[in-house]
Coordinates of C-alpha atoms and ligand atoms in Angstrom, one line a residue:
M1 CA -63.7 202.7 113.4
N2 CA -62.3 200.6 110.6
I3 CA -63.0 200.9 106.9
H4 CA -65.6 198.1 107.0
E5 CA -67.5 199.8 109.8
L6 CA -67.4 203.0 107.8
S7 CA -68.6 201.3 104.7
H8 CA -71.5 199.9 106.7
Y9 CA -72.2 203.3 108.2
L10 CA -72.5 204.6 104.7
N11 CA -75.2 202.1 103.7
V12 CA -77.7 204.8 104.4
P13 CA -77.5 208.4 103.1
R14 CA -75.3 210.7 105.2
D15 CA -74.4 214.3 105.4
I16 CA -70.7 214.4 104.5
V17 CA -68.1 217.2 104.4
I18 CA -64.8 216.7 102.5
V19 CA -62.1 219.2 103.4
S20 CA -58.5 219.6 102.1
H21 CA -55.6 222.0 102.8
R22 CA -54.9 225.7 102.3
N23 CA -53.4 226.6 98.9
P24 CA -54.9 223.4 97.4
D25 CA -52.7 221.7 94.8
G26 CA -53.7 219.1 92.2
D27 CA -53.7 216.3 94.7
A28 CA -55.9 218.2 97.2
V29 CA -58.3 219.1 94.4
G30 CA -58.2 215.8 92.6
S31 CA -58.7 213.6 95.7
S32 CA -61.5 215.8 96.9
L33 CA -63.4 215.9 93.6
A34 CA -63.0 212.1 93.1
L35 CA -64.2 211.1 96.6
G36 CA -66.9 213.7 96.6
R37 CA -68.4 212.6 93.3
L38 CA -68.2 208.9 94.3
L39 CA -70.0 209.5 97.6
R40 CA -72.6 211.7 95.9
K41 CA -73.3 209.0 93.3
A42 CA -73.8 206.6 96.3
G43 CA -76.7 208.9 97.5
H44 CA -75.0 211.0 100.1
T45 CA -75.1 214.7 100.5
V46 CA -71.5 216.0 100.1
Q47 CA -70.0 219.4 100.6
M48 CA -66.4 219.9 99.5
I49 CA -64.6 222.8 101.2
M50 CA -61.1 224.2 100.8
P51 CA -59.6 226.9 103.0
S52 CA -58.4 229.1 100.1
E53 CA -58.7 229.3 96.3
F54 CA -57.3 226.6 94.0
P55 CA -55.1 227.6 91.0
P56 CA -57.3 228.4 87.9
I57 CA -55.5 225.7 85.9
F58 CA -58.0 223.3 87.7
N59 CA -61.1 225.2 86.6
W60 CA -61.9 222.5 84.0
M61 CA -62.1 219.7 86.5
P62 CA -65.3 217.6 86.9
D63 CA -67.6 219.1 89.7
I64 CA -65.1 221.9 90.5
D65 CA -68.0 224.3 90.7
R66 CA -69.4 222.4 93.7
V67 CA -66.3 223.3 95.9
W68 CA -66.7 225.9 98.5
I69 CA -63.8 228.2 99.4
Y70 CA -63.8 228.9 103.2
D71 CA -62.2 232.4 102.6
H72 CA -65.3 233.3 100.5
R73 CA -68.0 231.9 102.7
P74 CA -66.7 231.2 106.2
D75 CA -70.1 231.0 107.9
D76 CA -71.5 228.5 105.5
A77 CA -68.4 226.4 105.8
I78 CA -68.5 226.3 109.6
K79 CA -72.3 225.5 109.5
A80 CA -71.7 222.6 107.1
I81 CA -69.0 221.2 109.4
Q82 CA -71.3 221.5 112.4
K83 CA -74.1 219.8 110.5
A84 CA -72.1 216.9 109.0
S85 CA -72.3 213.4 110.4
L86 CA -69.0 212.5 108.7
I87 CA -66.0 214.6 107.9
V88 CA -63.3 213.3 105.5
M89 CA -60.0 215.1 105.6
L90 CA -57.7 214.8 102.6
D91 CA -54.0 215.5 101.9
F92 CA -52.9 217.1 105.2
N93 CA -51.6 215.8 108.5
S94 CA -52.5 218.3 111.1
L95 CA -55.5 220.5 111.8
D96 CA -53.6 223.8 111.6
R97 CA -53.3 223.2 107.8
I98 CA -57.0 224.1 107.6
D99 CA -57.0 227.1 109.9
R100 CA -60.4 228.0 111.6
M101 CA -62.1 224.8 110.2
G102 CA -59.5 222.8 112.1
E103 CA -60.4 224.4 115.4
E104 CA -64.1 223.7 114.6
I105 CA -63.4 220.0 113.8
H106 CA -61.2 219.7 116.9
H107 CA -64.1 220.6 119.1
L108 CA -66.7 218.3 117.5
T109 CA -67.7 215.4 119.6
D110 CA -70.3 213.3 117.8
T111 CA -69.0 213.6 114.3
R112 CA -67.2 210.7 112.6
T113 CA -63.9 211.7 111.1
V114 CA -61.6 210.1 108.5
L115 CA -58.1 211.2 107.4
I116 CA -56.6 210.0 104.1
D117 CA -53.1 211.3 103.7
H118 CA -49.5 210.6 102.6
H119 CA -47.5 213.2 104.6
L120 CA -44.9 212.3 107.2
D121 CA -45.8 212.3 110.9
P122 CA -49.6 212.4 110.7
E123 CA -51.2 213.7 113.9
P124 CA -54.0 211.5 115.3
I125 CA -56.8 213.8 114.2
A126 CA -59.4 211.3 112.9
D127 CA -61.3 208.2 114.1
L128 CA -60.1 206.4 111.0
M129 CA -56.6 207.1 109.8
F130 CA -55.9 205.9 106.3
T131 CA -52.3 207.0 105.9
E132 CA -49.2 205.8 104.1
V133 CA -46.1 207.9 103.6
E134 CA -44.8 205.8 100.7
A135 CA -47.8 206.6 98.6
S136 CA -47.3 209.0 95.7
S137 CA -50.3 211.0 96.5
T138 CA -53.5 211.2 98.5
S139 CA -55.3 210.5 95.2
E140 CA -53.5 207.1 95.0
L141 CA -54.7 206.4 98.6
V142 CA -58.3 207.5 97.8
F143 CA -58.2 204.9 95.0
D144 CA -57.0 202.2 97.5
F145 CA -59.7 203.4 100.0
I146 CA -62.4 203.1 97.3
R147 CA -61.3 199.5 96.5
E148 CA -61.0 198.5 100.2
A149 CA -64.4 199.9 101.0
G150 CA -66.0 198.0 98.1
W151 CA -67.0 201.0 96.0
L152 CA -65.1 200.3 92.8
S153 CA -68.4 199.9 90.8
Q154 CA -69.1 203.6 91.4
V155 CA -65.8 204.8 89.8
D156 CA -66.5 206.5 86.4
L157 CA -64.3 208.5 83.9
E158 CA -64.7 211.7 86.0
V159 CA -63.6 210.1 89.2
A160 CA -60.7 208.4 87.5
T161 CA -59.7 211.7 85.8
S162 CA -59.6 213.5 89.1
L163 CA -57.5 210.8 90.8
M164 CA -55.1 210.8 87.8
T165 CA -54.8 214.6 88.1
G166 CA -53.7 214.2 91.7
I167 CA -51.2 211.5 90.9
L168 CA -49.7 213.4 87.9
T169 CA -49.3 216.6 89.8
D170 CA -47.8 215.1 93.0
T171 CA -45.4 212.9 91.1
G172 CA -44.5 215.6 88.6
S173 CA -45.6 213.3 85.7
F174 CA -44.2 210.1 87.3
K175 CA -40.8 211.7 88.3
Y176 CA -41.1 211.4 92.1
N177 CA -42.5 209.0 94.6
T178 CA -43.3 206.2 92.2
R179 CA -43.5 202.6 93.1
A180 CA -44.4 199.5 91.0
V181 CA -47.8 199.3 92.6
L182 CA -48.5 202.9 91.5
F183 CA -48.2 201.9 87.9
H184 CA -50.7 199.0 88.4
K185 CA -53.2 201.5 89.8
V186 CA -52.5 204.0 87.0
A187 CA -53.2 201.2 84.5
D188 CA -56.5 200.5 86.2
L189 CA -57.4 204.2 86.1
L190 CA -56.5 204.5 82.4
G191 CA -59.0 201.7 81.8
Y192 CA -61.8 204.1 82.6
G193 CA -61.0 205.9 79.3
I194 CA -58.7 208.7 80.3
D195 CA -56.8 210.3 77.5
L196 CA -53.5 210.7 79.3
N197 CA -51.8 212.8 76.7
E198 CA -54.7 215.3 76.7
L199 CA -54.8 215.3 80.5
Q200 CA -51.1 216.1 80.7
I201 CA -51.6 219.0 78.3
R202 CA -54.5 220.4 80.4
I203 CA -52.4 220.2 83.5
F204 CA -48.9 221.2 82.4
N205 CA -49.2 222.9 79.0
T206 CA -51.8 225.5 79.5
L207 CA -49.9 228.2 81.4
P208 CA -50.3 231.9 80.9
V209 CA -47.4 233.8 79.2
K210 CA -46.6 235.6 82.4
F211 CA -45.6 232.3 84.0
L212 CA -42.7 231.8 81.6
R213 CA -41.6 235.4 82.0
L214 CA -41.7 235.0 85.7
L215 CA -39.7 231.7 85.5
G216 CA -37.1 233.4 83.3
Y217 CA -36.8 236.3 85.7
C218 CA -36.4 233.9 88.7
L219 CA -33.7 231.9 87.0
H220 CA -31.9 235.0 85.5
R221 CA -32.2 237.5 88.3
R222 CA -33.3 235.8 91.5
M223 CA -31.4 232.6 91.7
E224 CA -28.4 232.1 94.0
I225 CA -26.3 229.0 94.0
L226 CA -24.3 228.2 97.2
E227 CA -21.9 225.6 95.8
E228 CA -20.4 224.9 99.2
Y229 CA -23.8 223.7 100.5
H230 CA -25.2 222.1 97.3
T231 CA -28.0 224.6 97.7
G232 CA -29.9 226.8 95.4
I233 CA -32.2 229.7 96.6
I234 CA -34.7 231.7 94.6
T235 CA -36.4 234.7 96.3
L236 CA -39.5 236.7 95.3
S237 CA -40.4 240.0 96.9
K238 CA -43.8 241.7 97.1
E239 CA -42.6 244.0 94.3
D240 CA -41.9 241.0 92.1
Y241 CA -45.4 239.8 92.8
E242 CA -46.8 243.1 91.6
R243 CA -44.5 243.5 88.6
F244 CA -45.3 240.0 87.2
D245 CA -49.0 240.0 88.4
I246 CA -48.3 236.8 90.4
Q247 CA -51.4 235.0 91.6
R248 CA -51.8 232.0 93.9
G249 CA -50.3 228.9 92.2
D250 CA -48.2 230.9 89.7
T251 CA -45.0 230.0 91.6
E252 CA -45.8 226.3 91.6
G253 CA -43.0 224.3 90.1
I254 CA -40.4 227.0 90.0
V255 CA -38.4 225.5 93.0
N256 CA -38.0 222.3 91.1
Y257 CA -35.8 223.9 88.4
L258 CA -33.0 224.3 90.9
L259 CA -32.8 220.5 91.3
M260 CA -32.0 220.3 87.6
L261 CA -28.5 221.5 88.4
Q262 CA -26.1 218.7 89.0
Q263 CA -24.5 220.2 92.2
V264 CA -27.8 221.2 93.8
K265 CA -29.3 218.8 96.3
F266 CA -31.3 221.3 98.3
A267 CA -33.6 223.8 96.6
I268 CA -35.4 226.7 98.3
L269 CA -38.0 229.1 97.1
I270 CA -38.7 232.0 99.5
T271 CA -41.7 234.2 98.7
E272 CA -42.9 237.3 100.4
Q273 CA -46.7 237.0 101.0
P274 CA -49.0 239.7 102.4
T275 CA -48.5 238.7 106.0
I276 CA -45.9 235.9 106.1
I277 CA -42.8 234.7 104.4
K278 CA -43.5 231.3 102.7
L279 CA -40.8 228.8 102.1
S280 CA -40.8 225.8 99.7
F281 CA -38.2 223.1 100.0
R282 CA -37.2 220.3 97.7
S283 CA -34.3 217.9 97.7
K284 CA -32.9 215.0 95.8
G285 CA -31.3 212.1 97.6
D286 CA -31.3 211.5 101.3
F287 CA -31.4 215.1 102.6
S288 CA -34.7 215.5 104.5
V289 CA -36.3 218.8 103.8
Q290 CA -39.2 217.7 106.0
E291 CA -36.9 217.8 109.1
F292 CA -35.5 221.2 108.0
A293 CA -39.0 222.6 107.5
R294 CA -40.2 221.2 110.8
D295 CA -37.2 222.2 112.9
H296 CA -36.9 225.8 111.7
F297 CA -40.1 226.9 109.9
K298 CA -43.0 225.2 111.7
G299 CA -43.6 223.2 108.5
G300 CA -43.4 219.8 107.2
G301 CA -44.5 217.6 104.2
H302 CA -42.4 214.9 102.7
R303 CA -38.7 214.0 102.8
N304 CA -38.0 215.5 99.4
A305 CA -40.8 218.1 99.3
S306 CA -41.8 220.3 102.2
G307 CA -42.9 223.8 103.1
G308 CA -43.0 226.1 106.0
A309 CA -43.6 229.8 106.9
I310 CA -42.3 232.5 109.2
Y311 CA -43.2 236.0 110.3
G312 CA -40.6 238.5 109.4
T313 CA -39.0 240.2 106.4
L314 CA -37.7 238.6 103.3
S315 CA -34.1 239.6 103.9
K316 CA -34.1 238.3 107.5
T317 CA -35.5 235.0 106.3
V318 CA -32.9 234.6 103.6
K319 CA -30.2 235.4 106.3
K320 CA -31.7 232.9 108.6
V321 CA -31.7 230.2 106.0
K322 CA -28.1 230.9 105.0
S323 CA -27.0 230.9 108.7
L324 CA -28.6 227.4 109.1
L325 CA -26.8 225.8 106.2
P326 CA -23.3 225.3 107.7
Q327 CA -24.7 222.8 110.3
Y328 CA -26.1 220.8 107.4
A329 CA -22.9 221.0 105.3
Q330 CA -21.9 217.4 106.0
S331 CA -25.3 215.8 105.4
L332 CA -25.7 217.8 102.2
K333 CA -22.3 216.7 101.0
S334 CA -23.0 213.0 101.6
A335 CA -26.7 213.1 100.5
Ligands
LIG1 P1 -45.1 223.4 98.5 O1 -43.7 223.8 98.6 O2 -45.5 223.0 97.2 O3 -46.0 224.5 99.1 O4 -45.4 222.2 99.5 C1 -44.7 221.0 99.4 C2 -45.2 220.1 100.5 O5 -45.0 220.6 101.8 C3 -46.6 219.7 100.4 O6 -46.8 218.4 100.6 C4 -47.3 220.5 101.4 O7 -48.4 219.8 102.0 C5 -46.2 220.7 102.5 N1 -46.3 222.0 103.1 C6 -46.2 223.2 102.4 N2 -46.3 224.2 103.3 C7 -46.4 223.7 104.5 C8 -46.6 224.2 105.9 O8 -46.6 225.4 106.1 N3 -46.7 223.3 106.9 C9 -46.7 222.0 106.7 N4 -46.8 221.1 107.7 N5 -46.5 221.4 105.5 C10 -46.4 222.2 104.4
LIG2 MN1 -50.4 215.3 98.2

């Protein structure tokens, strides 16, 4: 199926499910809300589903109350997937990123599937794969998709705002993954009437007080710099989560602070979750955290931003990470 066949298929109203990844970020939420709204305006029945809750900073987003959280209503989510004639998957590259829903989608036979994504090494999980690793965000690609499918006339301020939110969060306000073409698209999106200054305030300057306290604690008490390996590590334990009342999303962005240090090229945040240890990796320069995450922590993502997870204890995980560093000493030095 190509994009024109899909566009033709959508000339009559269809039953569509849009699904994005666990621990949804601004790009997952923004791309889903934008495409969901546009397809609904075109007359389709659309259900957006995310495996787990999104951070409350996105509560203001247009149509956010239409999103189902799989963890809250698994049976409804599975039924919607079984009933859909088209499933659009956004911002992930393998079905294990959506847990049980991935298994369900894997076993479907008559349902059309589309993947729009910008992660490295996408698995062939859809009939139509609209992927580009150089793209800043899935939201940027959804905008491309809308244009190529001939749906631009359906874009409104709300669709544009959701796409801009995804672009802003995935680029860290245009710091990472920007290309000249992105700014052309951003200019087009602003043309729908977005107040960019107000949008940035909504996304980045509305944090609860506890976030800055947590950040201060991480930098003062939980940060370790391994000069020899140009690496910085921050760890957070279960007790820290309780002490600072940390919720999903509250640790977002903390790992990036390590990269502000001149000597740090590899930044690692290790957090103790209820059942797993989660790792966030960032890098600057050529060092591929995607390979590091993939080879040692069953993870992946992008060259300069990846994640992974492991079963075990926090201290064992920190030990494992440190024991891996010597073999990367040379590539970290030259990165
Ligand atoms: P974060 O560190 O913000 O959780 O994730 C950074 C990037 O890595 C995101 O693009 C995200 O999709 C990807 N990522 C995070 N965790 C995992 C994981 O467990 N597996 C895979 N394949 N990718 C991940
Ligand atoms: Mn993304």
